[in-house]
Coordinates of C-alpha atoms and ligand atoms in Angstrom, one line a residue:
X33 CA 95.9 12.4 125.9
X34 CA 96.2 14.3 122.8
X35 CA 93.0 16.5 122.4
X36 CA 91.7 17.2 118.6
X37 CA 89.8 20.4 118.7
X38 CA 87.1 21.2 116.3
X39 CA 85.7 24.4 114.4
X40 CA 82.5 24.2 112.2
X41 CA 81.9 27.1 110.1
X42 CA 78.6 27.6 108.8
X43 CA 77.1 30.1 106.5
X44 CA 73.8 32.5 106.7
X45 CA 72.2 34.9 104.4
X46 CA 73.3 33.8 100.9
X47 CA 75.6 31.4 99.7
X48 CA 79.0 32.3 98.1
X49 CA 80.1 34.2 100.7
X50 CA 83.3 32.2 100.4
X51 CA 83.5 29.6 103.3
X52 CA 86.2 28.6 102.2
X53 CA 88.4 31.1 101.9
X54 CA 87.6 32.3 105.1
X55 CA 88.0 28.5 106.7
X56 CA 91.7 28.4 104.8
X57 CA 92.8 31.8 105.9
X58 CA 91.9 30.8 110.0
X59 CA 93.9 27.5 109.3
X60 CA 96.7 29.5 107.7
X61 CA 96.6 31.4 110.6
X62 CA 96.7 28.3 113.3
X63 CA 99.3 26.3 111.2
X64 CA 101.8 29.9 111.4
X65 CA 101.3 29.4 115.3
X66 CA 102.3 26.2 115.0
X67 CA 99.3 24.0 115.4
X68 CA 98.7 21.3 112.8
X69 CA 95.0 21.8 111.0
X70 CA 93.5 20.2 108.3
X71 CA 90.3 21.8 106.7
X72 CA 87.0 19.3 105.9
X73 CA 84.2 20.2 103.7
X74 CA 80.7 18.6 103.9
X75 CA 78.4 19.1 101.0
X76 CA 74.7 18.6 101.7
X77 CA 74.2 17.1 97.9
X78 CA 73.0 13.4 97.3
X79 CA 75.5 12.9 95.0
X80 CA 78.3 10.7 96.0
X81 CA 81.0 13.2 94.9
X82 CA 81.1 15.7 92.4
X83 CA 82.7 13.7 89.8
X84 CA 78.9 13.1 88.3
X85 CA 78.4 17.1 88.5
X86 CA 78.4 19.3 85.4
X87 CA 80.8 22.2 85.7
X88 CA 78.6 24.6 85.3
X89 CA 76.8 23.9 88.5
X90 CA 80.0 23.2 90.8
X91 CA 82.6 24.6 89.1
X92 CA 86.1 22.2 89.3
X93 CA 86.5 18.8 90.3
X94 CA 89.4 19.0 92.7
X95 CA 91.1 15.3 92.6
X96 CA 93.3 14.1 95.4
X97 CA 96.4 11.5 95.4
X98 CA 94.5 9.1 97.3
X99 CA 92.4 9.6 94.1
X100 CA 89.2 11.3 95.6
X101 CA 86.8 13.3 93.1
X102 CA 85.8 16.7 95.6
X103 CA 85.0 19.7 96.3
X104 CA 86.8 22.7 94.8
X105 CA 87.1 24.2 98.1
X106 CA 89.9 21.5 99.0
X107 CA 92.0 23.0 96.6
X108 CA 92.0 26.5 98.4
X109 CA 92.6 24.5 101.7
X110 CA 95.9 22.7 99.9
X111 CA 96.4 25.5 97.9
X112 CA 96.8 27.4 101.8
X113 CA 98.0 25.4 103.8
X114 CA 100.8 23.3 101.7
X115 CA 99.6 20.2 102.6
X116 CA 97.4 17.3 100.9
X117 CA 93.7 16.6 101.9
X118 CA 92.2 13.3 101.4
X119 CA 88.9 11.4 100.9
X120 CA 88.2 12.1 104.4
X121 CA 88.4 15.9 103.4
X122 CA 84.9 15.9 101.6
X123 CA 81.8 14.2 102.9
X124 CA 78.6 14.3 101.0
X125 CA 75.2 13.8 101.5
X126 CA 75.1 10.9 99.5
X127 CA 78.1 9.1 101.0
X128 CA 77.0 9.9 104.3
X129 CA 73.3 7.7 103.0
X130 CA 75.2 5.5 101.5
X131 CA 77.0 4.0 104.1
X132 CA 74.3 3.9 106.6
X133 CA 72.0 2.2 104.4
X134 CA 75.1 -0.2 103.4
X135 CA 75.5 -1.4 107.1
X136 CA 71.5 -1.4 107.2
X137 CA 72.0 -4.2 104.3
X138 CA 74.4 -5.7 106.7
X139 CA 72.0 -6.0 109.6
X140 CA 73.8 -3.8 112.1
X141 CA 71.1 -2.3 112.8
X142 CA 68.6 -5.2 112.9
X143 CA 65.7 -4.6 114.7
X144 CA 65.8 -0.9 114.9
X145 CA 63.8 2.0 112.4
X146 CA 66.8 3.3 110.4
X147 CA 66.2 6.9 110.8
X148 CA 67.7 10.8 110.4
X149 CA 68.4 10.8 114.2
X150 CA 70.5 9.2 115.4
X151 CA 71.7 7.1 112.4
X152 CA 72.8 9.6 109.7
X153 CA 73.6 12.4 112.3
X154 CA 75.9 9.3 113.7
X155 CA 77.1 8.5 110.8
X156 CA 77.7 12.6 110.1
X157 CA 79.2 12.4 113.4
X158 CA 81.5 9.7 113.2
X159 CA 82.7 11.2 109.8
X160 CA 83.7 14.6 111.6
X161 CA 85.8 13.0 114.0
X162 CA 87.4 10.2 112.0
X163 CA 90.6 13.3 110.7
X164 CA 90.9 14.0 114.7
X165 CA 91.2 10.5 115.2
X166 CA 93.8 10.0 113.7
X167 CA 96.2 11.8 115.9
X168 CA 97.8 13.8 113.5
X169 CA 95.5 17.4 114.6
X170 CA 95.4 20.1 116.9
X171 CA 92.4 21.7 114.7
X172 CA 90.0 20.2 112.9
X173 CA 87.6 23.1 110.9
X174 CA 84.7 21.5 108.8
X175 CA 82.5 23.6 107.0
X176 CA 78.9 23.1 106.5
X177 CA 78.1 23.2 102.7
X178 CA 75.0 25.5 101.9
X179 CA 73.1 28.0 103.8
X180 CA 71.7 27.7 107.3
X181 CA 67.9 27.1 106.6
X182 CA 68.3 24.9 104.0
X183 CA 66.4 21.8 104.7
X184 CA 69.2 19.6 103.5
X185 CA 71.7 21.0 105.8
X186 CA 69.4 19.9 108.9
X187 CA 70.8 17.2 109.8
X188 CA 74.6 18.2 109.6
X189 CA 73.6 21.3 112.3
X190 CA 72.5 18.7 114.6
X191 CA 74.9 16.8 113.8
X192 CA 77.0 19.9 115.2
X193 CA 74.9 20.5 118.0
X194 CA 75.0 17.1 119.5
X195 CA 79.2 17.4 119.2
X196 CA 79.0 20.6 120.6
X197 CA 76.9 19.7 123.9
X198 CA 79.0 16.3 123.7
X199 CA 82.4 17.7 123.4
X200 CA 81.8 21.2 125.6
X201 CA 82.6 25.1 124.3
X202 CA 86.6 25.1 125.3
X203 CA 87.0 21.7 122.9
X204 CA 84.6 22.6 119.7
X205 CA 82.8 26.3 118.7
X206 CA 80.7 27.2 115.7
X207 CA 82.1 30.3 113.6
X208 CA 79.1 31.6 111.3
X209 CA 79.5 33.7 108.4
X210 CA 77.1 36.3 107.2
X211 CA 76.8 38.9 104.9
X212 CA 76.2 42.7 105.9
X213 CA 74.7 44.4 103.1
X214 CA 75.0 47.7 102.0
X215 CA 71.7 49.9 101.4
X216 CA 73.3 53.0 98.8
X217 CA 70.2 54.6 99.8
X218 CA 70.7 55.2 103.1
X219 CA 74.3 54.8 102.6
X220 CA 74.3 52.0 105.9
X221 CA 75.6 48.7 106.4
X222 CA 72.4 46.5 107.5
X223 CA 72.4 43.8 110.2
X224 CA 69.1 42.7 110.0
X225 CA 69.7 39.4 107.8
X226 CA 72.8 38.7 109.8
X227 CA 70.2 38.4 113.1
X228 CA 67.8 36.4 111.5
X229 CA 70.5 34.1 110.1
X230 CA 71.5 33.4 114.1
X231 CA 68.0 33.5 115.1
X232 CA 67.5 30.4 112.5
X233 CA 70.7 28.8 113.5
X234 CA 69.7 28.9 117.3
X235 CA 66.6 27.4 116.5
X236 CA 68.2 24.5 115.8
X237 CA 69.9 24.5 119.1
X238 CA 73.4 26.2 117.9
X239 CA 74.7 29.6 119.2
X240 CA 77.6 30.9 116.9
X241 CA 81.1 31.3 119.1
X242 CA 82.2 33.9 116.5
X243 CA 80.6 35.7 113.9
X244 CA 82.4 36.3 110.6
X245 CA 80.7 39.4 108.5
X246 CA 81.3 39.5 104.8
X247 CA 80.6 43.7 104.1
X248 CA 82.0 45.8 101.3
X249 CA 82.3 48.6 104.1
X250 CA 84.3 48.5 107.4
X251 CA 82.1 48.0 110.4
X252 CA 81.4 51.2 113.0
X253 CA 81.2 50.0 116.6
X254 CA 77.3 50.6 116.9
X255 CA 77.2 47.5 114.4
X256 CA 79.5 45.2 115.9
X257 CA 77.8 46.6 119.6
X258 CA 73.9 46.0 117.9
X259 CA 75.1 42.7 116.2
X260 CA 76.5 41.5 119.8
X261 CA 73.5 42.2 121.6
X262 CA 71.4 40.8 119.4
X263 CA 73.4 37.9 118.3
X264 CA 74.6 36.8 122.1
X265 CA 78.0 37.0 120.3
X266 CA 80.7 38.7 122.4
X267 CA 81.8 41.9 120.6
X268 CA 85.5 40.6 120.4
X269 CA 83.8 37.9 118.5
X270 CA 82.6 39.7 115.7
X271 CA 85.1 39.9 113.4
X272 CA 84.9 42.1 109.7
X273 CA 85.7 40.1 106.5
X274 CA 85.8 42.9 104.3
X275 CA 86.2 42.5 100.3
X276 CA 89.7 41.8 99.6
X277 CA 91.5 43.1 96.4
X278 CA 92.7 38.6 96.3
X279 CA 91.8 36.2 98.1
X280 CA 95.5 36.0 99.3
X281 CA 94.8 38.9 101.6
X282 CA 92.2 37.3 103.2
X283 CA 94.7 35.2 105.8
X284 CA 96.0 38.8 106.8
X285 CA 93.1 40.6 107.3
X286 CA 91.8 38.0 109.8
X287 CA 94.7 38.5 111.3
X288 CA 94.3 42.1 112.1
X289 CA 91.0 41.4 113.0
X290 CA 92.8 39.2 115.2
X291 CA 90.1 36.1 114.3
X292 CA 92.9 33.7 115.3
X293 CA 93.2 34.9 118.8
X294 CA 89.5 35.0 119.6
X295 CA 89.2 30.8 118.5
X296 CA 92.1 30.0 120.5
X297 CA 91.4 31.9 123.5
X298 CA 87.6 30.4 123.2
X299 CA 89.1 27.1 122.8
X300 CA 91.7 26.9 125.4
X301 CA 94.8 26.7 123.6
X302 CA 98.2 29.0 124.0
X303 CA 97.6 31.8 121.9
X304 CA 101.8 32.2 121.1
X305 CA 103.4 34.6 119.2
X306 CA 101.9 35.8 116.0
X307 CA 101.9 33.5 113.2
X308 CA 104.7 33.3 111.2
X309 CA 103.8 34.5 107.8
X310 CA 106.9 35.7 106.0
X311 CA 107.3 33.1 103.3
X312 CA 103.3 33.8 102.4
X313 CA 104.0 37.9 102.5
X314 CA 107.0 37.3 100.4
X315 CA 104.8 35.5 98.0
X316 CA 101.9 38.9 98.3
X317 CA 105.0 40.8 97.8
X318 CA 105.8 39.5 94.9
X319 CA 102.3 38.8 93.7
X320 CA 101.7 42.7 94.3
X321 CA 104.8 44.3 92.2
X322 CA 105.3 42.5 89.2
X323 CA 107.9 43.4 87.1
X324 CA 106.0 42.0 83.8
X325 CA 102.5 41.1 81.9
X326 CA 101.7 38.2 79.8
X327 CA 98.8 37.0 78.3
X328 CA 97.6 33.8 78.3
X329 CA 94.7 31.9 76.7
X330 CA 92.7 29.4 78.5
X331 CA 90.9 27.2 76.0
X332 CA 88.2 26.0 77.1
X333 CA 84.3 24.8 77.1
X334 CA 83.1 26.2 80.1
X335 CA 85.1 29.3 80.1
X336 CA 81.7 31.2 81.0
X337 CA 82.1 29.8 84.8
X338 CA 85.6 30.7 85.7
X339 CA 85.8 28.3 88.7
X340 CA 85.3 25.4 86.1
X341 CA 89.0 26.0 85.9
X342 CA 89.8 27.1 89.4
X343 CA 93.1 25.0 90.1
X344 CA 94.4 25.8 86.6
X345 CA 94.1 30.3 87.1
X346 CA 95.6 29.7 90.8
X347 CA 98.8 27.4 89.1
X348 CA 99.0 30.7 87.0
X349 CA 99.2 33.2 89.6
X350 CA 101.6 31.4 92.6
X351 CA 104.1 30.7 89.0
X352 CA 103.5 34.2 87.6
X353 CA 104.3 35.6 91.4
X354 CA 107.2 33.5 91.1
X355 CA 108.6 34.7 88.2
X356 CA 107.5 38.3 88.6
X357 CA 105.2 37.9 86.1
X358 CA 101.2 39.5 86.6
X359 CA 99.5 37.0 84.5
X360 CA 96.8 38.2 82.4
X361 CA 93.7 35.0 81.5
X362 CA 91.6 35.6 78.2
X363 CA 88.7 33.1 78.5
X364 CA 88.7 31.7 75.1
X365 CA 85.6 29.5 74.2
X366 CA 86.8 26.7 72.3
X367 CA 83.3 26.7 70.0
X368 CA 84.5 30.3 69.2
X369 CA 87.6 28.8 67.6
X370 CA 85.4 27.1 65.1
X371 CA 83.5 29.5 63.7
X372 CA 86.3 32.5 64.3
X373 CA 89.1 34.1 62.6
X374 CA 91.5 32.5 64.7
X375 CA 94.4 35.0 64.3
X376 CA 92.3 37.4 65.7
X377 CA 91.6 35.2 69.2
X378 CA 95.2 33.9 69.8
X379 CA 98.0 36.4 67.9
X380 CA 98.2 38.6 71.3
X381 CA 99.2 35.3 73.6
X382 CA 102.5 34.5 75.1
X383 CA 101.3 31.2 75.8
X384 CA 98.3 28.8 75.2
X385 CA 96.7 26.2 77.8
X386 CA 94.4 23.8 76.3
X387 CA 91.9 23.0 79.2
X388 CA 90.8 19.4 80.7
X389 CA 87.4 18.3 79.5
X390 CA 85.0 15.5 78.5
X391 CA 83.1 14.7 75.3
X392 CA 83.2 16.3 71.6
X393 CA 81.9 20.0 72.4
X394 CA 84.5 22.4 71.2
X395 CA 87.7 19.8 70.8
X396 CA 87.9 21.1 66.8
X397 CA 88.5 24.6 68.1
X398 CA 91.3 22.9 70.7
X399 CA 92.6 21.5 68.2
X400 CA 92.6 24.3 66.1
X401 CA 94.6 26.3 68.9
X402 CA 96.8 23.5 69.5
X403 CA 98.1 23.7 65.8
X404 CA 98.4 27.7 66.2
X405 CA 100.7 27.1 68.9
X406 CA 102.5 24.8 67.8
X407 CA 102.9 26.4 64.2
X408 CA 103.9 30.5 65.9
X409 CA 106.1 28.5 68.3
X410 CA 103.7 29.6 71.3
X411 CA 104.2 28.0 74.3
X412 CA 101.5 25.7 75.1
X413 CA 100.4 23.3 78.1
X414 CA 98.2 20.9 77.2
X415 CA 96.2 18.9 79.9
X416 CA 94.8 16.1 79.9
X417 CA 92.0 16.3 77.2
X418 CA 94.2 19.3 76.0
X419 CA 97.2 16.8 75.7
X420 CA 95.3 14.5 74.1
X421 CA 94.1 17.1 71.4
X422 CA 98.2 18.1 70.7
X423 CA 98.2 14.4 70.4
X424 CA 95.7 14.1 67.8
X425 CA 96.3 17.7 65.7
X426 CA 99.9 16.3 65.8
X427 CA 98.8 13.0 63.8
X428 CA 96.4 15.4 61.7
X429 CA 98.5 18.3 60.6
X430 CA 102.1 16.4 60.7
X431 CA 101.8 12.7 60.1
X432 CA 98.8 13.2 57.9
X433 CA 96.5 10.8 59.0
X434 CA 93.5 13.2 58.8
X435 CA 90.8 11.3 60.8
X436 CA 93.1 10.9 63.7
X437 CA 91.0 11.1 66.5
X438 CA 89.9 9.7 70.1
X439 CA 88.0 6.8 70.4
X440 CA 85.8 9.0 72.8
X441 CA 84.8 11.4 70.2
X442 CA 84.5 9.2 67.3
X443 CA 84.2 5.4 68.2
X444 CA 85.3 4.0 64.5
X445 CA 88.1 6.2 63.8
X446 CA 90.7 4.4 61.8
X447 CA 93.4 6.1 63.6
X448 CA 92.7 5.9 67.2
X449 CA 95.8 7.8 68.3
X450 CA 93.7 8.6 72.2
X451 CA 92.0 5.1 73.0
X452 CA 90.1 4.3 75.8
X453 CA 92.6 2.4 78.8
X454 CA 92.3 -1.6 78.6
X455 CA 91.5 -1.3 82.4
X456 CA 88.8 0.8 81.4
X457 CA 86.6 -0.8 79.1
X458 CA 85.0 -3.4 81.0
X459 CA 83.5 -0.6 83.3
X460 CA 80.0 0.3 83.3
X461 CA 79.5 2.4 86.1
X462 CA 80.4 6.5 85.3
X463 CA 81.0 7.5 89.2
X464 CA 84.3 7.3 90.6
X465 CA 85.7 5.0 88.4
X466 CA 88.1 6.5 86.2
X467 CA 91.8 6.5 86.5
X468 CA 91.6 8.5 89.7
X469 CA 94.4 9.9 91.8
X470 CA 98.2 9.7 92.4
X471 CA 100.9 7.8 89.8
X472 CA 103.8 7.7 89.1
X473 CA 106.1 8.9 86.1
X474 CA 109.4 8.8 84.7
X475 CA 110.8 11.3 83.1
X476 CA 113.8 11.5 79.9
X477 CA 116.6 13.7 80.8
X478 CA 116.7 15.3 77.9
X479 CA 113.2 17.3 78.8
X480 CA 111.6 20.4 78.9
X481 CA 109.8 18.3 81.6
X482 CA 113.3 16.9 83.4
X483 CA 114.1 20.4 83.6
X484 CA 111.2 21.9 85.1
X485 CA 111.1 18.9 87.5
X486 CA 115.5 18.3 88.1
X487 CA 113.9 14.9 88.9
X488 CA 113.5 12.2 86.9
X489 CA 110.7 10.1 89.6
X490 CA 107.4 12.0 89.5
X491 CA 103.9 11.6 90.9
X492 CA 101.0 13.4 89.6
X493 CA 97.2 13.2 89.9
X494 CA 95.2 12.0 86.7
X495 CA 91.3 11.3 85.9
X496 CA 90.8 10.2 82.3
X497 CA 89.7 7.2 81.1
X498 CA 91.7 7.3 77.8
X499 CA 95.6 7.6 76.6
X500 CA 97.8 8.0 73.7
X501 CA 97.6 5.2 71.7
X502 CA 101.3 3.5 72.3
X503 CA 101.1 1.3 68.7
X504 CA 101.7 4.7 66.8
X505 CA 104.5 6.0 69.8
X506 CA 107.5 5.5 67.0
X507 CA 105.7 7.3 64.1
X508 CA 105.2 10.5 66.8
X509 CA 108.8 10.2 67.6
X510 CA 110.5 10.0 64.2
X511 CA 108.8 13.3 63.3
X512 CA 109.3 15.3 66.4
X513 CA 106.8 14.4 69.2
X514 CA 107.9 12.4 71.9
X515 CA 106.9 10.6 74.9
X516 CA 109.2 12.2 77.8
X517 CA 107.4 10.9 80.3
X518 CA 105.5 7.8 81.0
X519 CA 104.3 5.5 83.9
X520 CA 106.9 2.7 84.7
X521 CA 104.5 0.3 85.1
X522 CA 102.2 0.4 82.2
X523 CA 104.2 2.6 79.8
X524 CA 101.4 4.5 79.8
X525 CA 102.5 7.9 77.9
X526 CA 101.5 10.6 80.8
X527 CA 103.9 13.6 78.6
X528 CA 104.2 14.4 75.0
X529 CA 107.2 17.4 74.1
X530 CA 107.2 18.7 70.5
X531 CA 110.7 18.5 70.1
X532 CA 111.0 21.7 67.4
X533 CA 109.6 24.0 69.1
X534 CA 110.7 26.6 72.3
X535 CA 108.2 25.0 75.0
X536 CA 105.1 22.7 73.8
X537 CA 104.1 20.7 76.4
X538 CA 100.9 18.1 77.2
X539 CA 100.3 16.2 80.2
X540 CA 97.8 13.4 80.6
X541 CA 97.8 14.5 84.6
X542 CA 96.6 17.7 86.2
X543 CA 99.9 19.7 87.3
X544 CA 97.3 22.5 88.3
X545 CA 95.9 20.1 91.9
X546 CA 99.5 20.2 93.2
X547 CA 100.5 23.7 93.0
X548 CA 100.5 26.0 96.3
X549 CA 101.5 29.3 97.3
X550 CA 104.5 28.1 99.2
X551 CA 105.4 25.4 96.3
X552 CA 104.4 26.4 92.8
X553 CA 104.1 23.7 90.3
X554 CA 107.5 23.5 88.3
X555 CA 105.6 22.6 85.2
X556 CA 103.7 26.1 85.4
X557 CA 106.5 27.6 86.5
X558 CA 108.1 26.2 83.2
X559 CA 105.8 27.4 81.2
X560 CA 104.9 30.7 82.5
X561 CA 108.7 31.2 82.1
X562 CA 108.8 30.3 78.6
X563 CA 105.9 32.7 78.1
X564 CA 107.9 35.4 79.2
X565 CA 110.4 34.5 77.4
X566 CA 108.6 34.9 74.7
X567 CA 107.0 38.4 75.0
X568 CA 110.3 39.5 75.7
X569 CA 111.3 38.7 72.5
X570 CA 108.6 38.7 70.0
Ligands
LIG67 N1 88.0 13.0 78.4 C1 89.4 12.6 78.5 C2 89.6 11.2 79.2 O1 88.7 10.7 79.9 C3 90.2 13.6 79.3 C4 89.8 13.8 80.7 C5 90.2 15.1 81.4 O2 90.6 16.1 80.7 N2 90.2 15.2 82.7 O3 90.6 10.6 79.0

């Protein structure tokens, strides 16, 4: 029988240390053997997802095509390993309660004291295992949200240690990653933290297989020999994670460090040849030695936290890499573009994205930067909210109806050229019920989209609750803005073009979930084209 083998990774010391990355990069590793990984994250937060969370706490919502609201750390995994999580990607805390006090409703446990142990850690246990179930993995890796001694991580470490004693050391093992910091004073990499980290993980019962230490130094052997003694780890096992000029070293480094070979040799499995990583070093390659700058602005509302927009300044880089391109962000604050000369923010771009976003804060300086563009031919990329703010500048500024607006910013406009969905306004509840997920589009051939696609069947991922407003559709298209691509079922309009103009493009989807390192998006490889395009010739 086909045997699913499972990696946790946990965290000590502080959080940040990037989990993720380092969870990606092992995967990267495995899948260049040959072995088929997926990569699951499990937050220790009561929310149901992190579709109710402000930005500013948890960065990006990463969105699915099964339509799941998670994590920003499944987008590195995709992002890595070229291949689509799901729902069963991200468990929460508040899923995990959810369900068990749904089935408590049901009476399936009637009779018994619904408790921590064994019901949740069941329920945690049953979650871990449902992606092995399914037959499709050699290596499942989950990673433990938050930092070992949290109290709400307790129960997902028991959770761990009751697979581990269940499932024995050649079929599951716990890498733990900790940070070794450097005292200037003494000029010395300290250990201390990383041994009380284990110290709090074994007093829950779990030894760490491997240790994974995050340093800004490379590690003598006195500190991999004192972290082995003290950490009952076996030297081999201690593996440096040193800073990284990108995060796209990361898989390498591990390599040399030969983390890859320590997990399958502790798990059992044919170690191989070494993984196959040409068509990722052909990307570094390129990534490394680009041939050109551009600059482009990212307008948005939460530009002070740049992992608000994670997915969108990754979309940049693996197109940019593509096109030989080193792609330069400015972090423009939409409020800015209110009160600004705005000249002086946007003259130096070679191309404009207006972010995603919810609510009125800001969308006059969008809109503002969406005319700019559109007016110095700059080539913009509008999406979502940022599509739906060309959208409404266009009514403004070109059909003249100057209260044009969303029905989401101002309820009575008299031009409601973004309305809210018909599907949408019966709905009450605000979590996990927008327009979430994968849909189809069809695409005109005579496109900036068709040919950044050559297709005319796409399928992109969406969450918005409101769309152009099709009852004005001819008056955008007599005067130059058309609809060039739009859901077959619903005619719902998913892309507006402005026809007069080198590359203006705004998508009611988010392009920036669907773009790897392997397989960058064609729409940012579109438009980052068109932007060098037009520094070339400016
Ligand atoms: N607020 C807009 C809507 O709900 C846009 C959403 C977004 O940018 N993701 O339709």
């Amino acid at each position: 029988m086909h045997q699913t083998k499972y990696i946790f990774v946990t965290g000590g010391v502080t959080s940040s240390l990037g989990k993720g990355i380092i969870a990606a990069s092992l995967a990267k590793l495995l899948q260049g053997k040959g072995y088929s990984v997926t990569i699951q994250k499990l937050d220790p937060y009561i929310n149901i997802d992190p579709g109710t969370l402000n930005p500013y706490e948890h960065g990006e919502c990463y969105v699915t095509d099964d339509g799941a609201e998670t994590d920003l750390d499944l987008g590195h995994y995709e992002r890595f390993l070229d291949t689509p999580t799901s729902q069963a990607n991200n468990v929460t805390t508040g899923r995990i309660y959810q369900a068990v006090i749904d089935k408590e409703r049901k009476g399936e446990y009637l009779g018994k004291t619904v408790q921590i142990i064994p019901h949740i850690t069941d329920e945690i246990k049953h979650r871990i295992q449902l992606l092995g179930k399914t037959g499709e993995y050699d290596i499942v890796i989950t990673e433990i949200g938050g930092t070992i001694g949290d109290i709400e991580s307790l129960p997902y470490v028991e959770a761990v240690r009751q697979l581990l004693w269940e499932m024995g050391h050649t079929n599951a093992l716990v890498i733990h990653l900790t940070l070794l910091p450097y005292l200037s004073t003494t000029g010395e990499l300290k250990t201390k933290p990383t041994q009380h980290s284990v110290k709090s993980l074994m007093q829950s019962g779990v030894s760490p297989d491997i240790l994974v230490c995050r340093t800004e130094y490379p590690m003598n052997d006195d500190i991999k020999n004192k972290l082995a003694l003290f950490c009952n780890v076996e030297k081999q096992a201690i593996i440096e994670s040193i800073d990284a000029e990108t995060i796209y070293d990361v898989p390498n480094l591990m390599l040399q460090e030969g983390l890859d070979t320590v997990v399958l040799k502790k798990l059992h499995l044919p170690i191989k040849e070494p993984a196959d990583m040409r068509k990722w070093n052909d990307f570094l390659k390129k990534l490394k030695n680009p041939k050109y700058t551009i600059n482009i602005g990212l307008i948005g509302k939460y530009v002070e936290l740049h992992d608000a927009y994670k997915s969108i300044v990754e979309s940049t880089i693996h197109a940019g890499a593509a096109n030989d391109v080193k792609v330069d962000i400015y972090w423009i604050h939409s409020e800015d573009l209110e009160t600004k000369h705005i000249p002086d923010l946007l003259q130096h771009l070679d191309g404009i994205i207006v972010a995603p976003g919810f609510g009125s804060r800001g969308i006059e300086g969008k809109i503002k930067a969406v005319q700019y563009a559109r007016e110095h031919k700059i080539p913009f990329l509008g999406i979502c909210l940022g599509m739906q703010m060309a959208v409404i500048e266009f009514a403004r500024n070109v059909l003249g109806l100057t209260d044009a607006n969303s029905t989401e910013m101002d309820p009575t406009t008299q031009n409601p050229v973004i309305d809210i969905m018909e599907s949408q306004k019966s709905i009450t509840d605000k979590g996990g019920t927008m327009r979430l997920g994968s849909w189809d589009c069809k695409l005109k051939e005579e496109s900036k989209a068709y040919k950044a696609y050559h297709n005319t069947k796409i399928a992109e991922r969406h969450r918005h609750r409101y769309e152009f407003n099709n009852s004005y559709l001819d008056r955008f298209e007599k005067e130059g803005m058309l609809a060039t691509g739009v859901n077959p079922e619903t005619n719902l309009v998913e892309i507006i073009e402005v026809r007069d103009h080198p590359w203006f493009v705004g998508v009611q989807y988010h392009p920036e979930y669907k773009s790897t390192i392997l397989t960058p998006h064609p729409l940012f490889l579109g438009f980052i084209n068109a932007g060098l395009e037009y520094s070339l010739t400016k």
